[in-house]
């Protein structure tokens, strides 16, 4: 299974036909770019960092009374085989509400063909497989909605004082207008993160690390955080979100800066920081430089 997964991440298929038409200068089509940088540093001096970038092509099919009909596809070029079944996807986006998949049957057909070709993958659906890293195996069309939601810039109308929240936040917080050097409107908000969820996510990541190394997960957590008998870690975090909206109210860019502090035994503590950027760019030039970046980003497990 390990070698099959490596093969599927390194073997590419041509992008589907709907992506092959020229997208240059098409006003209904945009390139959505996601970038993330992470760094961590402990009180003992250990540190680490990483960065990745991925992209998706968004095309406006039309407006409906209940929302926008959109199509999402991979940037032109080859796509890792394990990802290729997910797109193209057509959705109904109700800004600020939810995303509904419109071509579920078509995506299911691609997924079934992929699983028929690689039956070993089916046995691990919904689980995690470990190679050079931990990879979740998704075999559900609902996952496609999750993928698209990660690139979603349609947040609905924004205004000063409006309550705003994101997954992982302890409670909503009001938007504040920030100074802008462009005609665009800038909103900022600081969210306090849920410590219970932070601890749960940390424990899940350590369980995956333990599976790779063969160690006991609890022993790995206690060792990493210098916890003695009966000691419990303390998790806290904040996220500063900056939203940039054009004159017509459409969000063009979202920036997030998340800081998480983990306190372990004694004086030990670790600070983790993550900077994210999600932005829309018109496809008015060749996007070939994005193709390999997409593949590289998904090799890192986004």
CSV table of C-alpha atoms in Angstrom, one decimal:
chain,number,residue,atom,x,y,z
A,1,UNK,CA,0.0,0.0,0.0
A,2,UNK,CA,2.8,2.4,0.8
A,3,UNK,CA,4.4,2.0,-2.6
A,4,UNK,CA,1.0,2.3,-4.3
A,5,UNK,CA,0.3,5.6,-2.6
A,6,UNK,CA,3.7,7.0,-3.6
A,7,UNK,CA,3.0,5.8,-7.2
A,8,UNK,CA,-0.4,7.5,-7.3
A,9,UNK,CA,1.1,10.8,-6.0
A,10,UNK,CA,3.9,10.8,-8.5
A,11,UNK,CA,1.9,9.5,-11.5
A,12,UNK,CA,0.0,12.1,-13.3
A,13,UNK,CA,-3.0,12.1,-15.6
A,14,UNK,CA,-3.9,14.7,-18.2
A,15,UNK,CA,-6.4,17.3,-17.0
A,16,UNK,CA,-10.0,16.8,-18.0
A,17,UNK,CA,-11.3,18.2,-21.2
A,18,UNK,CA,-13.2,21.1,-19.7
A,19,UNK,CA,-9.9,22.5,-18.6
A,20,UNK,CA,-8.2,22.3,-22.0
A,21,UNK,CA,-9.9,25.3,-23.6
A,22,UNK,CA,-8.0,28.5,-23.4
A,23,UNK,CA,-8.7,30.4,-20.2
A,24,UNK,CA,-6.6,33.5,-21.0
A,25,UNK,CA,-8.6,36.7,-20.9
A,26,UNK,CA,-11.8,35.0,-19.9
A,27,UNK,CA,-13.4,37.4,-17.5
A,28,UNK,CA,-15.5,34.7,-15.9
A,29,UNK,CA,-12.5,32.7,-15.0
A,30,UNK,CA,-10.0,33.2,-12.1
A,31,UNK,CA,-7.1,31.5,-10.6
A,32,UNK,CA,-7.5,31.0,-6.8
A,33,UNK,CA,-4.1,30.8,-5.1
A,34,UNK,CA,-3.6,29.4,-1.6
A,35,UNK,CA,-0.2,29.9,0.2
A,36,UNK,CA,0.7,28.8,3.7
A,37,UNK,CA,3.9,29.3,5.8
A,38,UNK,CA,4.3,27.6,9.1
A,39,UNK,CA,7.0,27.8,11.8
A,40,UNK,CA,7.5,26.5,15.3
A,41,UNK,CA,9.9,27.1,18.1
A,42,UNK,CA,10.2,25.6,21.5
A,43,UNK,CA,11.7,26.9,24.8
A,44,UNK,CA,14.5,24.4,24.3
A,45,UNK,CA,15.6,26.0,21.0
A,46,UNK,CA,14.3,23.5,18.6
A,47,UNK,CA,12.5,24.9,15.5
A,48,UNK,CA,11.0,24.0,12.2
A,49,UNK,CA,9.3,25.6,9.2
A,50,UNK,CA,7.5,24.7,6.0
A,51,UNK,CA,5.7,26.4,3.2
A,52,UNK,CA,3.4,25.3,0.3
A,53,UNK,CA,1.3,26.7,-2.5
A,54,UNK,CA,-1.6,25.3,-4.4
A,55,UNK,CA,-4.1,26.6,-6.9
A,56,UNK,CA,-7.5,26.0,-8.4
A,57,UNK,CA,-9.3,27.4,-11.5
A,58,UNK,CA,-12.7,29.0,-10.8
A,59,UNK,CA,-15.2,29.7,-13.6
A,60,UNK,CA,-18.5,31.6,-13.1
A,61,UNK,CA,-21.2,29.7,-15.0
A,62,UNK,CA,-24.0,32.0,-14.1
A,63,UNK,CA,-26.1,33.6,-11.4
A,64,UNK,CA,-29.2,31.9,-9.9
A,65,UNK,CA,-31.8,33.4,-7.6
A,66,UNK,CA,-30.3,31.3,-4.8
A,67,UNK,CA,-26.6,31.9,-5.5
A,68,UNK,CA,-23.8,31.5,-7.9
A,69,UNK,CA,-23.2,28.4,-10.2
A,70,UNK,CA,-19.4,27.8,-10.4
A,71,UNK,CA,-17.1,25.3,-11.9
A,72,UNK,CA,-13.8,24.4,-10.3
A,73,UNK,CA,-11.0,22.6,-12.1
A,74,UNK,CA,-7.3,21.9,-11.8
A,75,UNK,CA,-4.8,24.3,-13.5
A,76,UNK,CA,-4.0,23.0,-17.0
A,77,UNK,CA,-1.5,20.2,-17.2
A,78,UNK,CA,-1.0,16.9,-15.4
A,79,UNK,CA,-2.7,16.1,-12.1
A,80,UNK,CA,-1.6,13.4,-9.5
A,81,UNK,CA,-3.8,10.4,-10.2
A,82,UNK,CA,-5.0,10.1,-6.6
A,83,UNK,CA,-6.4,13.7,-6.9
A,84,UNK,CA,-7.7,13.6,-10.5
A,85,UNK,CA,-11.2,12.2,-9.8
A,86,UNK,CA,-12.2,15.2,-7.6
A,87,UNK,CA,-12.4,17.9,-10.3
A,88,UNK,CA,-14.0,19.3,-12.5
A,89,UNK,CA,-16.8,20.0,-10.0
A,90,UNK,CA,-19.8,22.2,-10.5
A,91,UNK,CA,-21.3,23.8,-7.4
A,92,UNK,CA,-24.0,26.2,-6.2
A,93,UNK,CA,-22.4,28.6,-3.9
A,94,UNK,CA,-24.7,30.5,-1.6
A,95,UNK,CA,-22.4,33.3,-0.4
A,96,UNK,CA,-22.0,33.3,3.4
A,97,UNK,CA,-24.2,30.1,3.6
A,98,UNK,CA,-23.1,26.8,2.1
A,99,UNK,CA,-21.8,25.1,-1.0
A,100,UNK,CA,-23.9,22.4,-2.8
A,101,UNK,CA,-22.4,19.9,-5.3
A,102,UNK,CA,-24.2,19.8,-8.6
A,103,UNK,CA,-22.4,17.1,-10.6
A,104,UNK,CA,-22.2,14.5,-7.9
A,105,UNK,CA,-23.1,11.6,-10.3
A,106,UNK,CA,-20.2,12.6,-12.6
A,107,UNK,CA,-17.7,12.7,-9.8
A,108,UNK,CA,-19.0,9.4,-8.4
A,109,UNK,CA,-18.4,7.8,-11.7
A,110,UNK,CA,-14.8,9.1,-11.8
A,111,UNK,CA,-14.2,7.9,-8.2
A,112,UNK,CA,-15.6,4.5,-8.9
A,113,UNK,CA,-13.4,4.1,-12.0
A,114,UNK,CA,-10.4,5.1,-9.9
A,115,UNK,CA,-11.2,2.6,-7.1
A,116,UNK,CA,-11.9,-0.1,-9.6
A,117,UNK,CA,-8.4,0.5,-11.0
A,118,UNK,CA,-6.8,0.5,-7.6
A,119,UNK,CA,-8.9,-1.8,-5.3
A,120,UNK,CA,-6.2,-1.6,-2.5
A,121,UNK,CA,-7.2,2.0,-2.0
A,122,UNK,CA,-10.8,1.1,-1.3
A,123,UNK,CA,-9.7,-0.9,1.8
A,124,UNK,CA,-8.3,2.3,3.3
A,125,UNK,CA,-11.1,4.7,2.5
A,126,UNK,CA,-11.7,7.0,5.4
A,127,UNK,CA,-8.5,6.1,7.1
A,128,UNK,CA,-4.9,7.2,7.1
A,129,UNK,CA,-1.9,5.7,5.3
A,130,UNK,CA,1.6,6.4,6.3
A,131,UNK,CA,4.5,6.8,3.8
A,132,UNK,CA,6.9,9.7,4.1
A,133,UNK,CA,4.0,11.4,5.9
A,134,UNK,CA,0.4,10.7,6.9
A,135,UNK,CA,-2.2,10.8,4.2
A,136,UNK,CA,-5.9,10.7,4.7
A,137,UNK,CA,-7.6,8.5,2.0
A,138,UNK,CA,-10.9,10.2,0.8
A,139,UNK,CA,-13.4,8.1,-1.1
A,140,UNK,CA,-16.5,10.3,-0.7
A,141,UNK,CA,-17.8,13.0,-3.0
A,142,UNK,CA,-18.6,15.2,0.1
A,143,UNK,CA,-14.8,15.6,0.4
A,144,UNK,CA,-14.9,17.6,-2.9
A,145,UNK,CA,-17.0,20.2,-1.2
A,146,UNK,CA,-14.4,20.4,1.6
A,147,UNK,CA,-11.7,20.9,-1.0
A,148,UNK,CA,-13.6,23.7,-2.7
A,149,UNK,CA,-14.5,25.3,0.6
A,150,UNK,CA,-10.8,25.7,1.3
A,151,UNK,CA,-10.6,28.0,-1.8
A,152,UNK,CA,-13.9,29.9,-1.1
A,153,UNK,CA,-13.8,33.7,-1.3
A,154,UNK,CA,-17.6,34.1,-1.5
A,155,UNK,CA,-18.4,35.2,2.1
A,156,UNK,CA,-21.4,37.4,1.4
A,157,UNK,CA,-21.8,41.0,2.3
A,158,UNK,CA,-19.4,42.4,4.9
A,159,UNK,CA,-19.8,45.4,7.2
A,160,UNK,CA,-18.2,47.0,10.2
A,161,UNK,CA,-19.4,45.4,13.4
A,162,UNK,CA,-20.7,42.3,11.7
A,163,UNK,CA,-20.0,39.1,13.6
A,164,UNK,CA,-17.5,36.9,11.9
A,165,UNK,CA,-16.3,33.4,12.7
A,166,UNK,CA,-14.3,30.5,11.3
A,167,UNK,CA,-14.0,26.8,12.1
A,168,UNK,CA,-12.0,26.4,15.3
A,169,UNK,CA,-12.9,29.7,16.8
A,170,UNK,CA,-14.3,29.8,20.3
A,171,UNK,CA,-16.9,32.5,19.4
A,172,UNK,CA,-17.6,35.0,16.7
A,173,UNK,CA,-16.0,38.5,16.9
A,174,UNK,CA,-17.0,41.8,15.2
A,175,UNK,CA,-15.3,43.0,12.0
A,176,UNK,CA,-13.4,46.3,12.2
A,177,UNK,CA,-12.6,48.5,9.3
A,178,UNK,CA,-8.8,48.9,8.8
A,179,UNK,CA,-6.9,51.6,6.8
A,180,UNK,CA,-6.5,50.9,3.1
A,181,UNK,CA,-4.1,52.3,0.5
A,182,UNK,CA,-6.3,51.2,-2.3
A,183,UNK,CA,-10.0,51.6,-3.3
A,184,UNK,CA,-10.6,48.2,-1.7
A,185,UNK,CA,-12.2,47.9,1.7
A,186,UNK,CA,-10.2,46.2,4.5
A,187,UNK,CA,-11.7,44.4,7.5
A,188,UNK,CA,-9.9,42.9,10.4
A,189,UNK,CA,-11.0,40.6,13.2
A,190,UNK,CA,-9.2,38.7,16.0
A,191,UNK,CA,-10.6,35.3,16.9
A,192,UNK,CA,-9.8,33.3,20.0
A,193,UNK,CA,-9.3,29.6,19.2
A,194,UNK,CA,-11.0,26.7,21.0
A,195,UNK,CA,-8.4,25.2,23.3
A,196,UNK,CA,-10.2,21.8,23.4
A,197,UNK,CA,-10.1,21.6,19.6
A,198,UNK,CA,-6.4,22.7,19.5
A,199,UNK,CA,-5.5,19.9,21.9
A,200,UNK,CA,-7.6,17.4,19.9
A,201,UNK,CA,-5.8,18.4,16.7
A,202,UNK,CA,-2.4,18.2,18.3
A,203,UNK,CA,-3.1,14.7,19.7
A,204,UNK,CA,-4.3,13.5,16.3
A,205,UNK,CA,-1.1,14.7,14.7
A,206,UNK,CA,1.0,13.0,17.3
A,207,UNK,CA,-1.0,9.8,16.9
A,208,UNK,CA,-0.1,9.9,13.2
A,209,UNK,CA,3.5,10.6,14.0
A,210,UNK,CA,3.5,7.7,16.5
A,211,UNK,CA,2.2,5.4,13.8
A,212,UNK,CA,5.0,6.4,11.5
A,213,UNK,CA,7.7,6.0,14.1
A,214,UNK,CA,6.2,2.9,15.8
A,215,UNK,CA,6.1,4.7,19.2
A,216,UNK,CA,3.2,4.8,21.7
A,217,UNK,CA,1.2,8.0,21.1
A,218,UNK,CA,0.8,8.9,24.8
A,219,UNK,CA,4.5,8.3,25.4
A,220,UNK,CA,5.4,10.5,22.4
A,221,UNK,CA,3.2,13.3,23.6
A,222,UNK,CA,4.5,13.2,27.2
A,223,UNK,CA,8.1,13.1,25.9
A,224,UNK,CA,7.6,16.0,23.4
A,225,UNK,CA,5.9,18.2,26.0
A,226,UNK,CA,8.0,17.1,29.0
A,227,UNK,CA,5.0,16.1,30.9
A,228,UNK,CA,5.4,14.3,34.2
A,229,UNK,CA,3.0,12.0,35.9
A,230,UNK,CA,-0.4,13.6,36.2
A,231,UNK,CA,0.6,16.8,34.3
A,232,UNK,CA,-1.6,18.1,31.6
A,233,UNK,CA,-0.7,20.4,28.7
A,234,UNK,CA,-2.3,23.8,28.2
A,235,UNK,CA,-3.3,25.0,24.7
A,236,UNK,CA,-4.2,28.6,23.7
A,237,UNK,CA,-4.4,30.4,20.4
A,238,UNK,CA,-5.5,33.4,18.4
A,239,UNK,CA,-6.1,34.0,14.7
A,240,UNK,CA,-6.0,37.5,13.1
A,241,UNK,CA,-8.0,37.5,9.9
A,242,UNK,CA,-7.7,40.3,7.3
A,243,UNK,CA,-10.4,40.4,4.5
A,244,UNK,CA,-10.0,42.6,1.4
A,245,UNK,CA,-13.1,43.4,-0.6
A,246,UNK,CA,-13.4,45.2,-3.9
A,247,UNK,CA,-15.7,48.2,-4.5
A,248,UNK,CA,-18.5,45.8,-5.5
A,249,UNK,CA,-18.2,44.0,-2.2
A,250,UNK,CA,-16.6,40.8,-3.5
A,251,UNK,CA,-13.8,39.4,-1.3
A,252,UNK,CA,-10.6,39.3,-3.3
A,253,UNK,CA,-8.1,38.2,-0.6
A,254,UNK,CA,-8.1,36.6,2.8
A,255,UNK,CA,-5.0,36.6,5.1
A,256,UNK,CA,-4.8,34.7,8.3
A,257,UNK,CA,-2.1,34.7,11.0
A,258,UNK,CA,-2.6,32.0,13.6
A,259,UNK,CA,-0.5,31.8,16.8
A,260,UNK,CA,-0.8,28.7,19.0
A,261,UNK,CA,1.0,28.4,22.4
A,262,UNK,CA,1.5,24.9,23.9
A,263,UNK,CA,2.6,24.8,27.6
A,264,UNK,CA,4.0,21.5,28.8
A,265,UNK,CA,5.7,20.3,32.0
A,266,UNK,CA,7.8,22.7,34.0
A,267,UNK,CA,8.9,25.7,32.0
A,268,UNK,CA,8.6,24.0,28.6
A,269,UNK,CA,6.5,25.7,26.0
A,270,UNK,CA,6.2,25.7,22.2
A,271,UNK,CA,4.9,28.5,19.9
A,272,UNK,CA,3.5,27.6,16.5
A,273,UNK,CA,2.7,30.3,13.9
A,274,UNK,CA,1.0,29.9,10.6
A,275,UNK,CA,0.5,32.5,7.9
A,276,UNK,CA,-2.1,31.8,5.2
A,277,UNK,CA,-3.1,33.8,2.1
A,278,UNK,CA,-6.0,33.1,-0.2
A,279,UNK,CA,-6.4,35.4,-3.2
A,280,UNK,CA,-8.1,35.6,-6.6
A,281,UNK,CA,-6.1,36.4,-9.7
A,282,UNK,CA,-7.5,37.0,-13.2
A,283,UNK,CA,-6.1,34.5,-15.7
A,284,UNK,CA,-4.6,37.0,-18.0
A,285,UNK,CA,-1.3,35.3,-18.5
A,286,UNK,CA,0.0,31.7,-19.0
A,287,UNK,CA,-0.5,29.7,-15.8
A,288,UNK,CA,2.0,27.0,-16.6
A,289,UNK,CA,4.1,28.2,-13.6
A,290,UNK,CA,1.2,27.1,-11.3
A,291,UNK,CA,1.0,23.5,-12.6
A,292,UNK,CA,4.0,22.0,-10.8
A,293,UNK,CA,3.2,24.1,-7.7
A,294,UNK,CA,-0.2,22.4,-7.5
A,295,UNK,CA,1.3,18.9,-7.6
A,296,UNK,CA,4.1,19.9,-5.1
A,297,UNK,CA,1.6,21.3,-2.6
A,298,UNK,CA,-0.5,18.2,-2.7
A,299,UNK,CA,2.6,16.0,-2.2
A,300,UNK,CA,3.0,17.8,1.1
A,301,UNK,CA,-0.5,16.7,2.1
A,302,UNK,CA,-2.7,19.7,1.8
